[in-house]
Coordinates of C-alpha atoms in Angstrom, one line a residue:
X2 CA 98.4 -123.6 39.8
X3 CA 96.5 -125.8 37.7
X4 CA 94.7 -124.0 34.4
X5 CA 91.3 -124.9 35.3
X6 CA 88.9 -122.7 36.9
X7 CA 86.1 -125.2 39.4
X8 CA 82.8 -124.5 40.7
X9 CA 83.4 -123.9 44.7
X10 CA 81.2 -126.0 46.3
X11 CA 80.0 -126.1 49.8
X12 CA 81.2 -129.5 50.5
X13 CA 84.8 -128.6 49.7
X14 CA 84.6 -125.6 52.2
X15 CA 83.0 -127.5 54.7
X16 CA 86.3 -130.2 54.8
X17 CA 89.2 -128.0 54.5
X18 CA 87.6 -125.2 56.6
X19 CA 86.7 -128.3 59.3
X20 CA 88.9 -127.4 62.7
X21 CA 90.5 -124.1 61.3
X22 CA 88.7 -121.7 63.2
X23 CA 87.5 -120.0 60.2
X24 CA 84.0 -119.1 59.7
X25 CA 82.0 -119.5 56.3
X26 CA 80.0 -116.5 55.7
X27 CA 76.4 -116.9 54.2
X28 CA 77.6 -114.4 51.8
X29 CA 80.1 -117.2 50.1
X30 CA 79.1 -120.6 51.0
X31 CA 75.5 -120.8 49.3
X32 CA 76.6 -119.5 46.2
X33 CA 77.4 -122.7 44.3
X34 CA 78.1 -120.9 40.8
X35 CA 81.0 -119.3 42.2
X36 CA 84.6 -120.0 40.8
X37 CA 88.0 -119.9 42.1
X38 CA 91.1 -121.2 40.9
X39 CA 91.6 -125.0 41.8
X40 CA 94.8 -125.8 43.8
X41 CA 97.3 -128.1 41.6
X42 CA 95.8 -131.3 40.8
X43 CA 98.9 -133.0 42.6
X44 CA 100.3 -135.8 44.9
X45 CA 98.2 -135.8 48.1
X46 CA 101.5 -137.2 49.6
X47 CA 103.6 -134.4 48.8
X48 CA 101.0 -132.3 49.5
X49 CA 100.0 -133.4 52.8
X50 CA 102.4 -134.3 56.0
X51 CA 99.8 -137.1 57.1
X52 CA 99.5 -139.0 54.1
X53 CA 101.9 -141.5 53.2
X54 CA 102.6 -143.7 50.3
X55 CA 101.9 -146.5 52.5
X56 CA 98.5 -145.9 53.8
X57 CA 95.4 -147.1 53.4
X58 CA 93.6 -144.3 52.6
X59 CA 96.7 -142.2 50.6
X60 CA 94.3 -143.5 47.3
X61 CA 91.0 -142.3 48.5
X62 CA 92.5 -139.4 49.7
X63 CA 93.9 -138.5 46.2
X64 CA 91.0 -140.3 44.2
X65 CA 88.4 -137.5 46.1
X66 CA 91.5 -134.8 46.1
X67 CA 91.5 -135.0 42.5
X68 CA 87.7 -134.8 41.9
X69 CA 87.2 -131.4 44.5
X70 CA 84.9 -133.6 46.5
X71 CA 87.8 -133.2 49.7
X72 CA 90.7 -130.9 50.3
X73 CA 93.0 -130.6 53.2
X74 CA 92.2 -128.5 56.6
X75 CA 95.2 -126.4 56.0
X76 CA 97.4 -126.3 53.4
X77 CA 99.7 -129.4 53.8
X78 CA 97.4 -131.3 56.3
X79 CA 94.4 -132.9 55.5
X80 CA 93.6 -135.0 58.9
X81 CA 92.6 -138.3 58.3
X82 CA 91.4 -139.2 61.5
X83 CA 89.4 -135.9 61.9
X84 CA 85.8 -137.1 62.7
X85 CA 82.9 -136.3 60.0
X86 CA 79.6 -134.2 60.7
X87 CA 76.0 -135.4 59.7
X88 CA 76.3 -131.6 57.7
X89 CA 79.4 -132.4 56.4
X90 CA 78.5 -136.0 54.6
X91 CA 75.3 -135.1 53.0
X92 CA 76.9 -132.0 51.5
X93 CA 79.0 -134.5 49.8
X94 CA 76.3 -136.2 48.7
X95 CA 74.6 -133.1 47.3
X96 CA 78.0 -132.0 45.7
X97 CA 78.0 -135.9 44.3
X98 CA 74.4 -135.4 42.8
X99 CA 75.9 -132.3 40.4
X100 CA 72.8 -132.0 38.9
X101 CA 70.6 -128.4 37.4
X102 CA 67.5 -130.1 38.6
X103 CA 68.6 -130.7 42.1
X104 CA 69.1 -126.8 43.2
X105 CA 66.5 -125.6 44.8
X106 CA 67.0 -123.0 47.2
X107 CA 63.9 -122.5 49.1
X108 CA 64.1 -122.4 52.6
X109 CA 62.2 -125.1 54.2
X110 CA 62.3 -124.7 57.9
X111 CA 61.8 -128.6 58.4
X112 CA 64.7 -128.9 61.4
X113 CA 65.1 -126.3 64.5
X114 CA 68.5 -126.5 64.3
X115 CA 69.0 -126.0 60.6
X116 CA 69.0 -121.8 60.2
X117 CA 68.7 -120.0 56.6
X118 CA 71.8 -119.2 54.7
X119 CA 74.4 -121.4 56.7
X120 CA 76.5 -123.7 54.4
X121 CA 74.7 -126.5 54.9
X122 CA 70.9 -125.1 54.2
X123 CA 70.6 -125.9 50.5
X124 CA 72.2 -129.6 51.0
X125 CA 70.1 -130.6 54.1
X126 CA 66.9 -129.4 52.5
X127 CA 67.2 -131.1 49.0
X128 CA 68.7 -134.4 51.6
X129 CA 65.5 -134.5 53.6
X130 CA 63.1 -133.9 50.7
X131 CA 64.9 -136.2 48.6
X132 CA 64.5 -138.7 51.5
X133 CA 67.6 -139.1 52.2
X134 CA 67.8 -138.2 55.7
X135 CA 64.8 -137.5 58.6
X136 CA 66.7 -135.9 60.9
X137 CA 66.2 -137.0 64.8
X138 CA 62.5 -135.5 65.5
X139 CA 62.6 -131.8 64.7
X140 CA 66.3 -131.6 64.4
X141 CA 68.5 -132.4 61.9
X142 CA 71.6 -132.7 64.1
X143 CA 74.0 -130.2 63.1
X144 CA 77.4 -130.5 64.2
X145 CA 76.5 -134.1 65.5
X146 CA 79.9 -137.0 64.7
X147 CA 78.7 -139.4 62.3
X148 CA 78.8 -143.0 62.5
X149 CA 79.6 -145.6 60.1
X150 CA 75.9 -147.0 59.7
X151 CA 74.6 -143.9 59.5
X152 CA 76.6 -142.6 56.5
X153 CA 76.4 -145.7 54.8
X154 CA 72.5 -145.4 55.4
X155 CA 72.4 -141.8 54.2
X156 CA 74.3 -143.4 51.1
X157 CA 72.0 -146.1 50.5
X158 CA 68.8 -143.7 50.6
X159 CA 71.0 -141.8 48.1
X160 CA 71.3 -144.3 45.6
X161 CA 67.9 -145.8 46.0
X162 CA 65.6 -142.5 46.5
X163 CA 67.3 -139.6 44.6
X164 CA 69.2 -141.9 41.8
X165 CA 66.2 -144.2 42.2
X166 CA 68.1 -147.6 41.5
X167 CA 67.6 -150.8 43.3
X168 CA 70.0 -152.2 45.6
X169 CA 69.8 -155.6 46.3
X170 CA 72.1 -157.8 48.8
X171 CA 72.4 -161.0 50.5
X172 CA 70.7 -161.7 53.7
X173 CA 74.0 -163.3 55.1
X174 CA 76.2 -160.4 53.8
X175 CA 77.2 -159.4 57.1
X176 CA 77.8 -163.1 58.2
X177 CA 81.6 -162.6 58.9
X178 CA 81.2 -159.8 61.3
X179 CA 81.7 -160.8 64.9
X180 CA 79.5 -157.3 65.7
X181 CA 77.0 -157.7 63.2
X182 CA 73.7 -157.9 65.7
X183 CA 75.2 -154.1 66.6
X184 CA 73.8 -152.7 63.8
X185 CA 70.7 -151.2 63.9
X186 CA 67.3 -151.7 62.5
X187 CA 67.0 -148.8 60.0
X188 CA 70.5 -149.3 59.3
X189 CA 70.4 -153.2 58.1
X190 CA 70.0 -153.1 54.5
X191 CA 72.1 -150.1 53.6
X192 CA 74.5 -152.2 55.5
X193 CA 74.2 -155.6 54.1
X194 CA 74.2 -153.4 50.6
X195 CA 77.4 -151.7 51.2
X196 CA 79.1 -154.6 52.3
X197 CA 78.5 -156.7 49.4
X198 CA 79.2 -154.1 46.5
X199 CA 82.5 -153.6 48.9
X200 CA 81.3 -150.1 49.3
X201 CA 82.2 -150.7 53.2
X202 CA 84.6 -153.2 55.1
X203 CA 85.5 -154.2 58.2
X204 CA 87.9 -152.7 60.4
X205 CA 89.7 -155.6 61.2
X206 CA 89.2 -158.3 64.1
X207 CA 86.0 -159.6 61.9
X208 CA 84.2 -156.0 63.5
X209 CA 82.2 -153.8 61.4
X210 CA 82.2 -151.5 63.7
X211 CA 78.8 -149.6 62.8
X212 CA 78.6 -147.3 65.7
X213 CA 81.9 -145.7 65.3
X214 CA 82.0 -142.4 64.3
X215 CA 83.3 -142.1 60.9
X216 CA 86.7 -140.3 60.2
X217 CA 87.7 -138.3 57.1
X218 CA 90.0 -141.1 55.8
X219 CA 87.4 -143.5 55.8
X220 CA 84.9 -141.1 54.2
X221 CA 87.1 -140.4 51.6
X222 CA 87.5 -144.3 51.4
X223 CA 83.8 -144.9 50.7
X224 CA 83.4 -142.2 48.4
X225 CA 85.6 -143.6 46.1
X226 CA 84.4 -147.5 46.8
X227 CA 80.8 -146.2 45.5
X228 CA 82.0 -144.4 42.7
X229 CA 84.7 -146.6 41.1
X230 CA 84.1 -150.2 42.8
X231 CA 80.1 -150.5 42.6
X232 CA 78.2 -150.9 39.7
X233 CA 77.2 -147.4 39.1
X234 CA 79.4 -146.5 35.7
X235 CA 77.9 -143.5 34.8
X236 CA 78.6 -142.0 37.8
X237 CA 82.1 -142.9 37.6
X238 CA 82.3 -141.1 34.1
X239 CA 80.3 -138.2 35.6
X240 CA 82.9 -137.7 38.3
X241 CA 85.8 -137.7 35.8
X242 CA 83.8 -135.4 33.3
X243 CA 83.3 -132.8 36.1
X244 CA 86.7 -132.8 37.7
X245 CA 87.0 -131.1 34.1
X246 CA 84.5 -128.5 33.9
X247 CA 86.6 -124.7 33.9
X248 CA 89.6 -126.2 31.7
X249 CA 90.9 -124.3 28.9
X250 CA 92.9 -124.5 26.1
X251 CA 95.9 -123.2 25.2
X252 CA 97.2 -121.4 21.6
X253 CA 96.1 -123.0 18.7
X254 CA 93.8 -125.8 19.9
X255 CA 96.4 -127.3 22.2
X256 CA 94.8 -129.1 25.4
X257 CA 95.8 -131.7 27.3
X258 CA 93.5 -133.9 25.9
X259 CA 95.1 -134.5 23.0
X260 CA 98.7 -134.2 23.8
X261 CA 98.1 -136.9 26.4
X262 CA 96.8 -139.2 23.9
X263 CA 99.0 -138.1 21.5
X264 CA 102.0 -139.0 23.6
X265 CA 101.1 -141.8 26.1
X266 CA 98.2 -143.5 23.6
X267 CA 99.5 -142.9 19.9
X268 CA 97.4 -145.9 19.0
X269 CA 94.4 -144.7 19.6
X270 CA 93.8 -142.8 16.7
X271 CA 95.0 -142.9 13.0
X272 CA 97.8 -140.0 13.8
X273 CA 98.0 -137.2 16.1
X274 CA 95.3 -135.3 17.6
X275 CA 96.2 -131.9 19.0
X276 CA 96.2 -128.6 17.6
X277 CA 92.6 -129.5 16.3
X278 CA 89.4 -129.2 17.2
X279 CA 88.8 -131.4 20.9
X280 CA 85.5 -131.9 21.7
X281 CA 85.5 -135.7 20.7
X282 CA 88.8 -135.9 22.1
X283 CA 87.8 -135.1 25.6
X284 CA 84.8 -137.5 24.9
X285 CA 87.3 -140.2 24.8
X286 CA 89.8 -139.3 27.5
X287 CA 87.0 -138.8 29.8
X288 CA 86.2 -142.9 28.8
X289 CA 89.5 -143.8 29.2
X290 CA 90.0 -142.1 32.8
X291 CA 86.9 -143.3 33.7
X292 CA 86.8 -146.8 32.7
X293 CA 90.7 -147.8 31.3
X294 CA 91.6 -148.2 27.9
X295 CA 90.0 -151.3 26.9
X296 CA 87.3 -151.1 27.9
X297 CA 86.7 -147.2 27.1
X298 CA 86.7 -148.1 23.5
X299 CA 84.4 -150.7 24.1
X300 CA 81.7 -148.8 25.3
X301 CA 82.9 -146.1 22.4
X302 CA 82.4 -148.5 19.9
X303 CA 85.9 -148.0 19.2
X304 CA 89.1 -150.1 18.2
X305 CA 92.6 -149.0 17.8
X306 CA 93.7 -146.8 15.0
X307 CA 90.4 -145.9 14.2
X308 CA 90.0 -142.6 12.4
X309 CA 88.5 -142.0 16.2
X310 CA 89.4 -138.3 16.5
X311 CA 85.9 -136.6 14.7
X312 CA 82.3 -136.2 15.5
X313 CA 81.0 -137.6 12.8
X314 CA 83.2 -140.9 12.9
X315 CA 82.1 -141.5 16.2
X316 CA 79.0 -141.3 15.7
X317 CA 79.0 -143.2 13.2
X318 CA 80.3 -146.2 15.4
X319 CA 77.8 -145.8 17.4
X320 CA 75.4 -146.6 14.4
X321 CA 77.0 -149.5 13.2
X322 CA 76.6 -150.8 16.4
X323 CA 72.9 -150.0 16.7
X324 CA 73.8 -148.0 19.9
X325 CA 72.4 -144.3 18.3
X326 CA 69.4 -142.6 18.9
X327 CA 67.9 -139.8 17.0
X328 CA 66.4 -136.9 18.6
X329 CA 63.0 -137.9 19.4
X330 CA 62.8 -141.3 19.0
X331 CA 63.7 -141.6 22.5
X332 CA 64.7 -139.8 25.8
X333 CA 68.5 -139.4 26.4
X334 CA 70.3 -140.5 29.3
X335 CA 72.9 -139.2 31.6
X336 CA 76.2 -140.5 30.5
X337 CA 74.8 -140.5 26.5
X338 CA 77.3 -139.4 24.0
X339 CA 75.6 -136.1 22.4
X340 CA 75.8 -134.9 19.2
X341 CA 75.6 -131.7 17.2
X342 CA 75.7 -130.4 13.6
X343 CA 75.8 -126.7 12.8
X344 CA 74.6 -126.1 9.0
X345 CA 75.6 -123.0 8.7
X346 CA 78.9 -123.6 9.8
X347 CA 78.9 -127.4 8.4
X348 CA 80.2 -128.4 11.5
X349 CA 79.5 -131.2 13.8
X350 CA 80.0 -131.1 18.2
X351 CA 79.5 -133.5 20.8
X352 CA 79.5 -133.7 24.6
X353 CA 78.3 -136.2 27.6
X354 CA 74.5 -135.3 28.9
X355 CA 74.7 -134.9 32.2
X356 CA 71.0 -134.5 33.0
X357 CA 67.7 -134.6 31.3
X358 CA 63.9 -133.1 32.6
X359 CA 61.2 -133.1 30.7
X360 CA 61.7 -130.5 28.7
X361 CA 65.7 -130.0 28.4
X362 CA 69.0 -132.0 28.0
X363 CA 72.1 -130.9 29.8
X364 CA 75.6 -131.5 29.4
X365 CA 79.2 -131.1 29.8
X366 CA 81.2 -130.4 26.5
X367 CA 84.8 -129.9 25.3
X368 CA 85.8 -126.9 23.3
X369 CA 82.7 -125.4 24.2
X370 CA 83.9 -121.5 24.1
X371 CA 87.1 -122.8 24.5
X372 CA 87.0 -124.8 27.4
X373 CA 84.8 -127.7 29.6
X374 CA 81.6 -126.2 30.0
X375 CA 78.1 -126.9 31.2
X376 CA 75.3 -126.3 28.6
X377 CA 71.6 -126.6 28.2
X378 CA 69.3 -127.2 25.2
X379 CA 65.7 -127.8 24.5
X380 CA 65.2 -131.7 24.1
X381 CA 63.5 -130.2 20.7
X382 CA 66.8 -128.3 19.2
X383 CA 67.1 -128.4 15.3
X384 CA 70.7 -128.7 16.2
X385 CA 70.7 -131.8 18.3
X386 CA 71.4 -134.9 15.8
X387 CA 71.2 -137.5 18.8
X388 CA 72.8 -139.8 21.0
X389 CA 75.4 -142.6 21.2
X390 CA 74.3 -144.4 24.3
X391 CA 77.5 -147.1 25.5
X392 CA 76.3 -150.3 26.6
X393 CA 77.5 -149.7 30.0

């Protein structure tokens, strides 16, 4: 079993309970603060009978595996051809969102169909006040298959609506699709989008195939298209940074962290890391997972045997590359680099901010009590020096 403890989350249930037989009980499903031990973060093709090193999903699979976005529907199967609910995708996207502002659990009894204190309550009402789905009429459509347009629709609503970024595509982007004119009105755009950020392909024979119902391999397949492949960065760090969130250290400040940096990457910094204080460390290993090893110190302002390994050096790169903001000279951003000094103890901290409203800044630290943990501050803490923002 793998030494991290992870946030349950509805969206996990909902795929490897899918076909079992097993019901989810109101009592556990809703509770998304709930924590059980993770399964072994392992290969998805030892794991699982019906993935093999030479399919095309075996990546996705693991990529979303990894990340506790999708398990398997029993313990060594994880059914790739299984068809996907309209439920099941937008709890993904809810469990993809991660964010203390989003959870809002008033019952909002917008769809017939949708009942309080099922599973899939909390994700369908912040999805259709977000936007990001209308439902058909006064139903939502529980338990409905969906199909290829419409996730990538529910996707593109996502991405424009909730993370409120434009998406922009060629009017000719579906031009190599013999089946293009099957695609529906309300479905164009999101399609044309996804196409051209290869979020989506074809299914071969120049088809596009938008009115077939989704499957869980190809679900898992878009996932991780959106989140490594288009040009959303921040939420490819994000995923990496949560995937974290539970882990602990060992005796003496050992973590994995360090050791692997220590062992794979001893150029990184001046010397080895572990047995020290890690919250920088896993700063810079969540960079490195995220983005590769180049280009990770890059946006860390970083360069090979740097000191590297210290809050105060790292902030310090961000400076001298005119990449820092003090607290309240500006608003921080998800994906900022946050930092910390503690008079009293003369020591410095730093984590990734996760979130900001208008009133507090959250994030995801290292060594925070030991472990990857989510914390809060008021944007007006004494303690908050500011924010190395990479020039992703």
């Amino acid at each position: 079993m793998k030494d991290v403890i992870k946030k349950i989350s509805a969206f996990t249930m909902a795929f490897t309970l899918l076909g079992t037989g097993t019901a989810i009980t109101s009592s556990i499903a809703p509770q998304l603060n709930c924590v059980i031990t993770a399964s072994a973060a392992e290969s998805v093709t030892s794991k699982f009978s019906d993935v093999n090193p030479g399919d095309w999903f075996a990546e996705a699979v693991q990529f979303v595996y990894d990340r506790y976005i999708m398990n398997g529907t029993s313990d060594n199967t994880f059914s790739p051809q299984a068809e996907v609910t309209r439920e099941q995708f937008v709890t993904a996207l809810f469990n993809m969102a991660d964010d203390p502002q989003k959870y809002d659990n008033t019952y909002d009894n917008c769809f017939t169909d949708v009942g309080k204190d099922k599973w899939y309550t909390t994700p369908i009402m912040w999805a259709y006040h977000w936007g990001i789905t209308s439902g058909y009429g006064s139903k939502f459509g529980v338990g409905d298959k969906i199909s290829r347009e419409q996730l990538v629709t529910m996707l593109y609503n996502y991405e424009t609506k909730f993370k409120k970024r434009p998406c922009n595509a060629p009017s000719n982007a579906l031009g190599k699709f013999d089946d293009r004119k099957d695609v529906s009105g309300f479905a164009l755009t999101p399609m044309r989008w996804a196409v051209s950020q290869k979020i989506i392909s074809g299914k071969g024979d120049n088809k596009l195939a938008p009115n077939d119902t989704a499957t869980r391999a190809e679900c898992a397949q878009v996932i991780k298209n959106y989140l490594v492949k288009g040009n959303m960065p921040v939420d490819r760090l994000m995923a990496v940074v949560r995937s974290e969130i539970g882990y602990k250290e060992g005796a003496n400040n050992y973590n994995k962290y360090a050791e692997e940096f220590d062992s794979k990457y001893p150029n990184w910094y001046n010397g080895k890391k572990n047995n020290n204080p890690w919250c920088d460390i896993f700063v810079d290993w969540c960079f490195l997972k995220a983005f590769g090893y180049n280009k990770a110190q890059s946006l860390l302002c970083q360069t090979d045997n740097s000191t590297g390994a210290g809050c105060l050096n790292s902030m310090n790169f961000y400076k001298n590359n005119g990449q820092f903001i003090p607290r309240g000279n500006g608003v921080p951003k998800p994906g900022d680099q946050i930092f910390f000094y503690y008079p009293s103890d003369k020591q410095y901290h730093t984590g990734i901010v996760e979130s900001v409203d208008s009133s507090k800044v959250y994030t995801i630290e290292g060594n925070a009590g030991n472990q990857v943990a989510r914390r809060s501050y008021s944007l007006k803490n004494s303690s908050i020096v500011g924010y190395g923002r990479p020039a992703y």
